[in-house]
XYZ file of C-alpha atoms in Angstrom:
445
model
C -47.500 51.853 -65.740
C -44.916 50.923 -67.599
C -42.211 48.361 -65.647
C -38.786 48.808 -65.695
C -37.313 46.455 -69.105
C -35.842 42.416 -68.485
C -32.546 43.931 -68.492
C -32.781 46.707 -66.223
C -34.128 44.023 -63.632
C -31.509 41.552 -64.148
C -28.893 43.760 -63.454
C -30.552 45.178 -60.476
C -30.925 41.213 -59.322
C -27.561 40.569 -59.828
C -26.597 43.047 -57.184
C -28.579 41.650 -54.444
C -26.957 38.598 -54.689
C -25.207 37.931 -51.496
C -22.883 34.632 -50.932
C -21.884 36.044 -47.785
C -22.595 33.521 -44.467
C -24.857 34.679 -41.701
C -22.299 33.248 -39.318
C -18.680 33.134 -38.289
C -16.699 31.271 -36.495
C -13.141 30.127 -35.581
C -10.794 29.497 -32.314
C -9.813 32.476 -30.013
C -6.746 31.505 -28.049
C -7.146 32.968 -24.261
C -4.980 32.737 -20.942
C -5.586 30.077 -19.038
C -7.102 31.586 -16.052
C -9.709 31.987 -19.091
C -11.331 28.619 -18.666
C -12.022 28.711 -15.018
C -15.866 28.141 -14.121
C -17.378 28.123 -10.776
C -20.914 26.160 -10.511
C -23.490 25.619 -7.710
C -26.827 25.931 -7.098
C -26.333 26.523 -3.405
C -23.565 27.835 -1.363
C -21.460 25.089 -1.929
C -19.895 26.413 -5.228
C -17.138 24.257 -7.157
C -14.578 25.398 -9.065
C -13.146 23.462 -12.912
C -10.432 24.735 -15.196
C -12.025 23.742 -18.341
C -8.535 23.422 -20.739
C -7.128 20.762 -18.381
C -10.614 19.433 -16.293
C -9.892 15.970 -15.132
C -12.306 12.844 -15.758
C -13.519 13.282 -12.170
C -14.005 16.806 -12.539
C -16.048 16.619 -15.493
C -18.237 13.797 -13.702
C -19.504 16.149 -11.157
C -19.798 19.158 -13.273
C -22.308 16.689 -15.310
C -24.243 15.913 -12.387
C -25.051 19.304 -11.094
C -26.674 19.869 -14.628
C -30.340 19.621 -15.305
C -31.524 17.819 -18.388
C -31.699 20.569 -21.309
C -34.926 21.681 -22.595
C -36.493 23.078 -25.613
C -38.714 26.339 -26.296
C -42.186 25.566 -27.946
C -44.673 27.709 -28.477
C -43.333 30.017 -25.372
C -43.123 27.027 -23.030
C -39.682 24.618 -21.654
C -40.482 20.891 -23.068
C -38.327 18.266 -22.290
C -38.002 15.843 -25.506
C -34.710 13.954 -25.668
C -36.088 12.263 -29.382
C -35.718 16.482 -29.910
C -32.674 17.184 -27.684
C -30.523 15.074 -25.767
C -28.252 17.633 -23.484
C -27.176 19.178 -20.112
C -27.715 22.311 -18.966
C -26.769 24.800 -16.250
C -28.933 28.472 -16.061
C -26.835 31.385 -16.051
C -27.655 32.048 -12.732
C -25.745 28.840 -11.728
C -22.652 28.883 -13.124
C -19.590 32.241 -13.705
C -16.632 32.202 -15.480
C -13.575 34.026 -15.763
C -13.926 34.502 -19.500
C -14.664 37.758 -20.506
C -16.114 38.111 -23.920
C -15.733 41.803 -24.298
C -12.030 42.550 -22.536
C -10.902 39.921 -24.796
C -10.996 41.330 -28.127
C -13.818 38.430 -29.388
C -16.688 40.873 -29.656
C -14.892 43.307 -31.877
C -13.760 40.229 -33.948
C -17.265 38.635 -34.224
C -18.691 42.525 -35.519
C -15.971 42.932 -38.005
C -16.781 39.558 -39.517
C -20.453 39.317 -39.347
C -21.734 42.674 -39.554
C -22.466 44.999 -41.942
C -22.847 48.385 -43.309
C -24.263 50.757 -40.206
C -24.119 47.993 -37.520
C -20.721 47.223 -38.139
C -20.018 50.532 -35.704
C -22.687 49.330 -33.652
C -21.895 48.592 -29.969
C -22.765 45.145 -29.321
C -23.485 43.386 -25.661
C -23.652 39.862 -24.904
C -25.203 38.501 -22.349
C -24.490 34.994 -20.760
C -27.549 33.131 -21.603
C -26.892 28.570 -20.517
C -23.613 26.301 -20.052
C -24.657 22.904 -22.142
C -22.762 19.511 -22.214
C -23.508 17.317 -24.618
C -22.109 13.929 -23.424
C -21.637 10.476 -25.790
C -24.762 10.607 -28.369
C -26.110 13.399 -27.057
C -27.999 15.765 -30.265
C -30.167 18.467 -30.748
C -31.800 18.676 -34.036
C -32.788 21.538 -36.202
C -34.247 24.794 -34.787
C -33.943 28.322 -34.538
C -33.268 30.713 -31.400
C -35.777 32.615 -29.982
C -35.019 36.082 -30.039
C -35.344 37.820 -26.721
C -36.384 41.326 -27.742
C -36.162 43.625 -30.921
C -32.344 44.586 -30.362
C -31.549 41.105 -30.058
C -29.576 39.811 -33.562
C -28.547 36.763 -33.088
C -26.529 34.150 -30.790
C -22.577 33.195 -29.488
C -21.733 29.671 -28.968
C -18.294 29.083 -27.006
C -16.944 25.741 -26.904
C -14.800 24.769 -24.637
C -11.828 22.421 -25.235
C -13.009 19.733 -23.178
C -11.592 16.637 -25.364
C -14.631 14.768 -27.593
C -15.227 13.858 -31.222
C -18.162 14.656 -33.017
C -20.663 17.328 -32.387
C -20.420 19.393 -35.598
C -22.649 22.591 -35.580
C -24.303 22.630 -38.717
C -26.281 25.992 -40.121
C -28.723 26.406 -42.687
C -30.483 29.533 -44.210
C -32.077 29.982 -47.570
C -31.570 26.960 -48.446
C -27.396 26.920 -47.841
C -25.883 24.856 -45.204
C -22.372 24.896 -44.080
C -20.565 23.238 -40.927
C -18.730 24.118 -37.966
C -16.331 21.232 -36.488
C -15.352 22.538 -33.240
C -13.463 19.173 -32.215
C -11.318 19.032 -34.615
C -10.476 22.973 -35.011
C -9.613 22.138 -31.388
C -7.848 19.514 -31.739
C -4.859 21.353 -33.995
C -4.481 24.263 -31.297
C -1.094 24.495 -29.836
C -2.535 26.774 -27.178
C -5.723 26.783 -24.732
C -8.623 28.187 -27.105
C -11.841 27.823 -27.502
C -14.015 27.267 -30.505
C -16.718 29.665 -31.686
C -19.740 30.476 -33.942
C -22.015 33.227 -33.999
C -24.935 33.386 -36.028
C -28.292 35.837 -36.820
C -31.354 34.523 -35.282
C -32.936 33.526 -37.920
C -30.535 30.773 -38.946
C -31.482 27.201 -38.278
C -29.067 25.112 -36.560
C -28.415 21.632 -35.129
C -25.956 19.747 -33.196
C -24.645 16.353 -34.351
C -24.703 13.491 -32.332
C -21.426 13.286 -30.240
C -18.960 10.307 -30.629
C -16.910 10.324 -27.146
C -16.105 12.526 -24.839
C -18.114 15.949 -23.193
C -18.799 19.025 -25.896
C -18.863 21.995 -23.022
C -20.534 25.232 -24.544
C -21.525 28.341 -23.305
C -24.153 30.254 -25.086
C -24.127 34.210 -25.423
C -27.291 36.240 -26.788
C -26.083 38.965 -28.547
C -27.866 42.823 -29.243
C -27.323 45.238 -30.073
C -26.103 48.468 -27.968
C -27.346 52.510 -28.193
C -23.896 53.600 -29.166
C -21.143 53.726 -31.829
C -17.690 52.955 -31.750
C -14.763 53.554 -33.496
C -13.724 50.479 -35.375
C -10.966 52.110 -37.654
C -12.196 50.279 -40.692
C -13.045 52.571 -44.003
C -14.433 51.595 -47.177
C -17.184 49.653 -48.611
C -17.563 45.689 -48.393
C -18.161 44.348 -51.859
C -21.914 43.934 -51.218
C -22.214 46.985 -50.447
C -20.082 48.479 -53.664
C -22.062 46.147 -55.694
C -25.932 47.310 -54.439
C -24.395 51.175 -54.202
C -23.589 50.902 -57.862
C -26.563 49.038 -59.480
C -28.812 51.793 -57.961
C -26.533 54.876 -58.480
C -26.732 53.465 -61.875
C -30.984 53.513 -62.218
C -31.168 56.737 -60.605
C -29.182 58.102 -63.464
C -30.976 56.466 -66.225
C -33.996 58.306 -67.333
C -35.755 55.165 -69.005
C -35.328 53.130 -66.041
C -39.718 53.783 -64.229
C -39.770 56.912 -66.198
C -43.511 57.015 -65.371
C -42.904 56.148 -61.630
C -43.439 53.411 -59.631
C -42.183 51.000 -56.956
C -39.164 48.375 -56.410
C -39.881 45.436 -53.919
C -37.175 43.449 -52.479
C -38.322 40.840 -49.399
C -36.005 40.902 -46.367
C -33.304 37.883 -46.492
C -33.734 37.530 -41.933
C -36.273 37.391 -39.989
C -37.413 39.850 -37.369
C -39.928 39.967 -34.102
C -42.592 42.228 -33.856
C -45.549 42.370 -31.426
C -48.438 42.467 -33.821
C -50.024 45.614 -31.674
C -50.847 49.145 -32.646
C -47.540 50.361 -31.852
C -45.248 52.100 -34.116
C -42.178 52.311 -31.659
C -41.936 49.012 -32.224
C -41.175 49.068 -35.987
C -38.461 52.217 -35.512
C -36.931 49.451 -33.273
C -36.984 47.212 -35.976
C -35.649 49.375 -38.167
C -32.565 49.806 -35.666
C -31.714 46.531 -35.749
C -31.765 45.091 -38.980
C -29.165 42.793 -40.027
C -26.755 41.201 -42.218
C -28.015 41.964 -46.069
C -30.717 43.917 -45.077
C -28.804 46.084 -42.895
C -26.737 46.935 -46.154
C -29.043 47.821 -47.927
C -30.640 50.075 -45.668
C -26.563 51.471 -45.778
C -26.533 51.949 -49.323
C -29.913 53.601 -49.790
C -28.941 56.487 -47.168
C -25.917 57.240 -48.074
C -27.848 57.356 -51.322
C -29.857 60.374 -49.582
C -32.963 57.684 -49.805
C -35.657 58.343 -46.752
C -36.619 54.947 -44.861
C -39.675 54.695 -43.100
C -40.917 50.527 -42.010
C -44.165 49.843 -42.994
C -46.553 46.595 -43.184
C -48.332 44.714 -46.582
C -51.312 43.157 -45.880
C -52.621 40.551 -48.986
C -55.141 37.886 -49.418
C -56.857 36.194 -52.633
C -58.646 39.386 -53.139
C -56.316 42.771 -52.709
C -52.768 44.110 -51.531
C -52.548 47.017 -49.536
C -49.994 48.622 -48.371
C -50.078 50.201 -44.291
C -48.149 51.855 -41.378
C -49.217 50.030 -38.283
C -50.507 46.687 -37.700
C -54.310 46.209 -37.545
C -56.027 43.489 -35.432
C -58.283 41.532 -37.834
C -59.211 38.506 -35.413
C -62.793 39.250 -34.668
C -63.038 40.856 -38.012
C -66.168 39.326 -40.179
C -66.716 39.859 -43.759
C -69.530 38.345 -46.436
C -68.687 36.189 -48.944
C -67.280 38.271 -52.095
C -67.230 41.730 -50.072
C -64.788 44.198 -50.970
C -64.681 45.377 -47.114
C -61.951 44.105 -45.530
C -59.565 45.215 -48.104
C -61.758 48.467 -48.987
C -61.375 49.767 -45.130
C -57.926 48.535 -45.251
C -57.502 51.049 -48.219
C -59.500 54.050 -47.154
C -59.861 54.652 -43.191
C -56.490 53.185 -42.637
C -54.584 55.387 -45.079
C -53.575 52.351 -46.802
C -51.920 52.275 -50.410
C -53.636 50.008 -52.479
C -51.356 47.875 -54.137
C -53.368 45.517 -56.518
C -56.872 45.606 -56.104
C -59.117 42.369 -56.247
C -60.179 41.118 -59.665
C -64.096 41.400 -59.173
C -63.028 45.751 -58.440
C -59.833 45.607 -61.181
C -62.262 47.844 -63.494
C -63.489 50.149 -60.826
C -60.210 50.692 -58.937
C -56.396 51.362 -60.313
C -53.473 50.625 -58.048
C -52.004 53.807 -56.369
C -48.610 52.767 -57.014
C -46.437 50.130 -60.143
C -44.669 47.484 -58.119
C -42.437 45.638 -59.351
C -40.102 42.683 -56.943
C -36.815 42.680 -57.236
C -36.331 39.856 -54.588
C -39.186 38.010 -53.493
C -40.553 37.912 -49.583
C -39.510 35.037 -47.250
C -42.084 32.837 -45.756
C -40.170 33.585 -42.185
C -41.150 37.284 -42.621
C -44.819 36.477 -42.872
C -48.034 36.308 -40.664
C -51.211 34.334 -41.052
C -54.440 36.272 -39.762
C -57.482 34.930 -40.111
C -60.934 36.452 -40.019
C -64.732 35.748 -40.246
C -66.618 34.917 -43.311
C -70.399 34.723 -43.688
C -72.444 33.281 -46.961
C -72.438 30.195 -48.794
C -68.744 29.590 -47.682
C -68.841 30.285 -44.455
C -65.203 29.037 -43.665
C -62.263 31.108 -41.804
C -60.521 33.762 -44.665
C -57.163 33.849 -43.918
C -55.053 37.392 -44.546
C -51.061 37.292 -45.010
C -49.326 39.702 -43.089
C -45.523 40.261 -45.449
C -42.242 41.887 -44.964
C -40.432 43.832 -47.686
C -37.921 46.611 -48.725
C -39.385 48.875 -50.936
C -38.639 51.803 -53.124
C -40.252 54.079 -54.924
C -38.969 56.276 -57.733
C -39.978 58.718 -59.810
C -42.823 61.757 -59.759
C -46.415 60.616 -59.596
C -48.566 61.081 -63.220
C -51.875 61.613 -62.619
C -53.822 63.944 -60.034
C -55.149 61.070 -58.426
C -51.745 59.449 -57.431
C -50.737 62.898 -56.658
C -53.450 63.385 -53.667
C -52.902 59.821 -52.445
C -48.695 60.426 -52.447
C -49.385 63.806 -50.345
C -51.994 61.745 -48.004
C -49.479 59.439 -47.436
C -46.299 62.190 -47.174
C -48.764 63.609 -44.427
C -49.124 60.033 -42.233
C -45.403 59.498 -42.437
C -44.080 63.136 -41.428
C -42.269 62.624 -45.136
C -42.556 65.132 -48.271
C -42.440 62.078 -51.325
C -43.387 64.260 -54.208
C -39.736 65.442 -55.897
C -37.995 62.726 -54.103
C -37.361 58.654 -53.669
C -38.918 57.502 -50.532
C -37.805 53.720 -49.544
C -39.954 51.899 -47.054
C -39.315 48.992 -44.618
C -42.374 46.166 -43.923
C -41.735 44.322 -41.252
C -43.852 41.414 -39.210
C -44.026 39.063 -36.189
C -42.203 35.491 -36.876
C -42.139 32.269 -34.682
C -39.106 30.804 -33.805
C -38.110 27.116 -31.996
C -35.433 28.033 -28.657
């Protein structure tokens, strides 16, 4: 099978490099009454304006709070070596600040989202109020998505005097910092500091040096409808991707015998590992950042899209359109039963046969990776094995974006492709078909 040349792959890979950070941050001026907070755990609620709160008022707010916990293995854990802070749950406070009517959500949509997601409606769910006093901190962690359509978090920093407490964000080896205390100190009118970021962005709160860092956190969800943004044209990243793909579509030397390109997803996505194709379709509508832009680009080029899963171990790689539970699977040492069964009985597509069977089986597709798969979109599955080596075997479930180019060459490949077409409801014989692979991820909140 012929593969793209090094020059062609280098050109394509360069188009998929995106330097846009996975967050947006800044300050936002608001009317004085927007900083009014009502709080309490009983009928004796109290009121405070966080734009001009006195020391005694802040002290009472602190006393009304509970120690902040962190989510670990689906449990709330109190560990001050990892997180030292206070909290009020959303049921115990209310604020006059409306992040939608104020225009803040619109500003975040325009700055953070790309492609079709820039026109999606967004809902902001009030989550928690947190207070970080002197020496308080929160070590590096990721937020836990609370639904397939949750794509990120919004943190508002109220203008209470404090020093330190910068928010450090990390993603794909890059790091950014937002010093809300410094930003708020420079404002001439009552303002909040804000930072919105995708759920898979690692972040931490550095120790507060003095004062009280008071924050309100919202969970951000994609809505069902679209809005009229008034924004036209393509972003720089989307434009570069479309230009690169369009050029290759017109290049007869690119995959002349047909083949697949693989693109590792740049963001993590939660998915229950059950036989539920609806979950996959929901995730397709909830792609974010770079992944959403790539999907938008291929859709604009009339490329069919669908969600898929890739199973791989040391023996073989098989592409499937649904999750297959393997927790109780048992095979004999050196047996081909596992990957062969996934391939044959679950209508899989063979990406790589085992080294033992490479003379008996040929790959169904010619696959070249443009961007590698990421570790946070991989799930380790375990199954038993018998024979001289009785240790439990490991199978990796990975996620990536895949593109099939050109026609299949042999009759065997054409029959395989027709079977895939009937499974996916898509006629892939005479056009390019894009496939998205998604999987479960583990988070710390």
